[in-house]
mmCIF file of C-alpha atoms in Angstrom:
data_model
loop_
_atom_site.group_PDB
_atom_site.id
_atom_site.type_symbol
_atom_site.label_atom_id
_atom_site.label_comp_id
_atom_site.label_asym_id
_atom_site.label_seq_id
_atom_site.Cartn_x
_atom_site.Cartn_y
_atom_site.Cartn_z
ATOM 1 C CA UNK A 1 3.485 2.122 45.461
ATOM 2 C CA UNK A 2 1.014 4.714 46.087
ATOM 3 C CA UNK A 3 -2.547 4.772 47.382
ATOM 4 C CA UNK A 4 -3.774 5.150 43.396
ATOM 5 C CA UNK A 5 -1.571 2.012 42.985
ATOM 6 C CA UNK A 6 -3.035 0.356 45.468
ATOM 7 C CA UNK A 7 -6.787 1.152 44.524
ATOM 8 C CA UNK A 8 -6.414 0.490 41.325
ATOM 9 C CA UNK A 9 -4.272 -1.248 38.184
ATOM 10 C CA UNK A 10 -4.765 1.439 35.793
ATOM 11 C CA UNK A 11 -2.236 3.778 34.552
ATOM 12 C CA UNK A 12 0.191 2.642 32.315
ATOM 13 C CA UNK A 13 -0.534 -1.038 32.519
ATOM 14 C CA UNK A 14 0.995 -3.274 30.728
ATOM 15 C CA UNK A 15 -1.671 -2.516 27.184
ATOM 16 C CA UNK A 16 -1.759 0.996 28.203
ATOM 17 C CA UNK A 17 -0.010 3.204 25.497
ATOM 18 C CA UNK A 18 0.248 0.249 22.715
ATOM 19 C CA UNK A 19 -3.678 0.256 23.049
ATOM 20 C CA UNK A 20 -3.128 4.281 22.623
ATOM 21 C CA UNK A 21 -0.817 3.939 19.808
ATOM 22 C CA UNK A 22 -3.146 1.453 17.995
ATOM 23 C CA UNK A 23 -6.282 3.438 18.234
ATOM 24 C CA UNK A 24 -4.339 6.547 17.273
ATOM 25 C CA UNK A 25 -3.139 5.326 14.237
ATOM 26 C CA UNK A 26 -6.565 3.899 13.557
ATOM 27 C CA UNK A 27 -8.604 7.111 13.729
ATOM 28 C CA UNK A 28 -6.078 9.075 11.850
ATOM 29 C CA UNK A 29 -7.126 6.682 9.013
ATOM 30 C CA UNK A 30 -3.590 4.840 8.751
ATOM 31 C CA UNK A 31 -4.882 1.544 9.143
ATOM 32 C CA UNK A 32 -8.655 0.645 9.395
ATOM 33 C CA UNK A 33 -9.416 -1.292 12.617
ATOM 34 C CA UNK A 34 -10.325 -4.412 10.579
ATOM 35 C CA UNK A 35 -6.535 -4.465 9.225
ATOM 36 C CA UNK A 36 -5.454 -3.983 12.394
ATOM 37 C CA UNK A 37 -6.661 -6.687 14.047
ATOM 38 C CA UNK A 38 -5.018 -8.791 11.150
ATOM 39 C CA UNK A 39 -1.917 -7.631 11.898
ATOM 40 C CA UNK A 40 -1.625 -7.893 15.984
ATOM 41 C CA UNK A 41 -3.638 -11.531 15.929
ATOM 42 C CA UNK A 42 -5.883 -11.462 18.676
ATOM 43 C CA UNK A 43 -5.554 -14.852 20.941
ATOM 44 C CA UNK A 44 -8.553 -16.638 22.084
ATOM 45 C CA UNK A 45 -9.856 -15.957 25.820
ATOM 46 C CA UNK A 46 -9.221 -18.936 26.791
ATOM 47 C CA UNK A 47 -5.360 -18.221 25.659
ATOM 48 C CA UNK A 48 -5.969 -14.828 27.186
ATOM 49 C CA UNK A 49 -6.689 -16.516 30.963
ATOM 50 C CA UNK A 50 -3.985 -18.402 30.928
ATOM 51 C CA UNK A 51 -1.715 -15.752 30.317
ATOM 52 C CA UNK A 52 -3.536 -13.694 33.313
ATOM 53 C CA UNK A 53 -3.374 -16.694 35.197
ATOM 54 C CA UNK A 54 0.510 -17.173 34.608
ATOM 55 C CA UNK A 55 1.678 -13.853 34.349
ATOM 56 C CA UNK A 56 -0.808 -11.764 36.939
ATOM 57 C CA UNK A 57 -2.946 -8.928 35.358
ATOM 58 C CA UNK A 58 -1.640 -6.382 33.020
ATOM 59 C CA UNK A 59 -1.945 -3.669 35.445
ATOM 60 C CA UNK A 60 0.849 -5.456 37.516
ATOM 61 C CA UNK A 61 3.403 -4.466 34.998
ATOM 62 C CA UNK A 62 3.439 -1.132 34.173
ATOM 63 C CA UNK A 63 4.992 0.119 30.198
ATOM 64 C CA UNK A 64 6.016 3.441 30.011
ATOM 65 C CA UNK A 65 6.570 2.475 25.888
ATOM 66 C CA UNK A 66 4.614 2.887 22.919
ATOM 67 C CA UNK A 67 5.694 -1.070 22.165
ATOM 68 C CA UNK A 68 3.934 -4.102 23.827
ATOM 69 C CA UNK A 69 5.664 -6.375 25.810
ATOM 70 C CA UNK A 70 5.473 -9.732 24.118
ATOM 71 C CA UNK A 71 5.167 -12.815 26.405
ATOM 72 C CA UNK A 72 5.172 -16.026 26.767
ATOM 73 C CA UNK A 73 1.965 -17.708 25.645
ATOM 74 C CA UNK A 74 3.032 -21.477 25.358
ATOM 75 C CA UNK A 75 1.153 -23.818 27.124
ATOM 76 C CA UNK A 76 1.844 -27.960 27.255
ATOM 77 C CA UNK A 77 -0.798 -30.182 25.995
ATOM 78 C CA UNK A 78 -0.873 -32.850 27.907
ATOM 79 C CA UNK A 79 -3.098 -35.359 24.842
ATOM 80 C CA UNK A 80 -0.629 -34.676 22.384
ATOM 81 C CA UNK A 81 2.776 -34.765 24.389
ATOM 82 C CA UNK A 82 3.685 -31.019 22.494
ATOM 83 C CA UNK A 83 4.051 -27.700 23.593
ATOM 84 C CA UNK A 84 0.993 -25.475 21.666
ATOM 85 C CA UNK A 85 0.510 -21.577 20.553
ATOM 86 C CA UNK A 86 -1.765 -19.823 18.894
ATOM 87 C CA UNK A 87 1.039 -17.639 17.795
ATOM 88 C CA UNK A 88 3.475 -20.018 16.811
ATOM 89 C CA UNK A 89 3.970 -19.299 13.449
ATOM 90 C CA UNK A 90 3.308 -15.757 14.084
ATOM 91 C CA UNK A 91 6.260 -13.152 13.990
ATOM 92 C CA UNK A 92 6.483 -11.595 18.014
ATOM 93 C CA UNK A 93 7.179 -8.264 17.163
ATOM 94 C CA UNK A 94 5.242 -5.393 17.213
ATOM 95 C CA UNK A 95 3.538 -4.865 13.404
ATOM 96 C CA UNK A 96 6.438 -1.958 11.761
ATOM 97 C CA UNK A 97 3.086 -0.263 10.441
ATOM 98 C CA UNK A 98 2.765 1.008 14.362
ATOM 99 C CA UNK A 99 6.344 2.844 14.120
ATOM 100 C CA UNK A 100 5.921 4.966 11.608
ATOM 101 C CA UNK A 101 5.125 8.142 12.713
ATOM 102 C CA UNK A 102 8.507 9.392 15.217
ATOM 103 C CA UNK A 103 8.002 11.878 18.313
ATOM 104 C CA UNK A 104 8.973 15.322 17.390
ATOM 105 C CA UNK A 105 13.028 16.079 17.815
ATOM 106 C CA UNK A 106 13.590 18.967 20.065
ATOM 107 C CA UNK A 107 14.672 21.862 17.230
ATOM 108 C CA UNK A 108 13.534 24.812 15.305
ATOM 109 C CA UNK A 109 10.238 23.749 15.138
ATOM 110 C CA UNK A 110 9.745 21.756 18.854
ATOM 111 C CA UNK A 111 10.771 22.329 22.172
ATOM 112 C CA UNK A 112 10.504 20.219 24.962
ATOM 113 C CA UNK A 113 8.881 22.193 28.357
#
């Protein structure tokens, strides 16, 4: 762990590249912000805070890919004696629309330097 990592949780934090790719698709008008939000199923502040308390800050979990790290969001409901989740009936995968643009392959039109 370097000095910069000690000072900040920034740089390849868990949501960093994922939010960049979502913003990229919105900027290219491939998907609207409203449609992106509907597909991604944001959770409540309460559940976000629960995930944070359970798993730690997003900066503690580095992610070098443009796909999200899906975390467990289940919470025990002691009153109903069930395990509840705002995402229970949602697919636990990154929407396919955010996988349509692929990086260029090395070859005639692209050379990695």
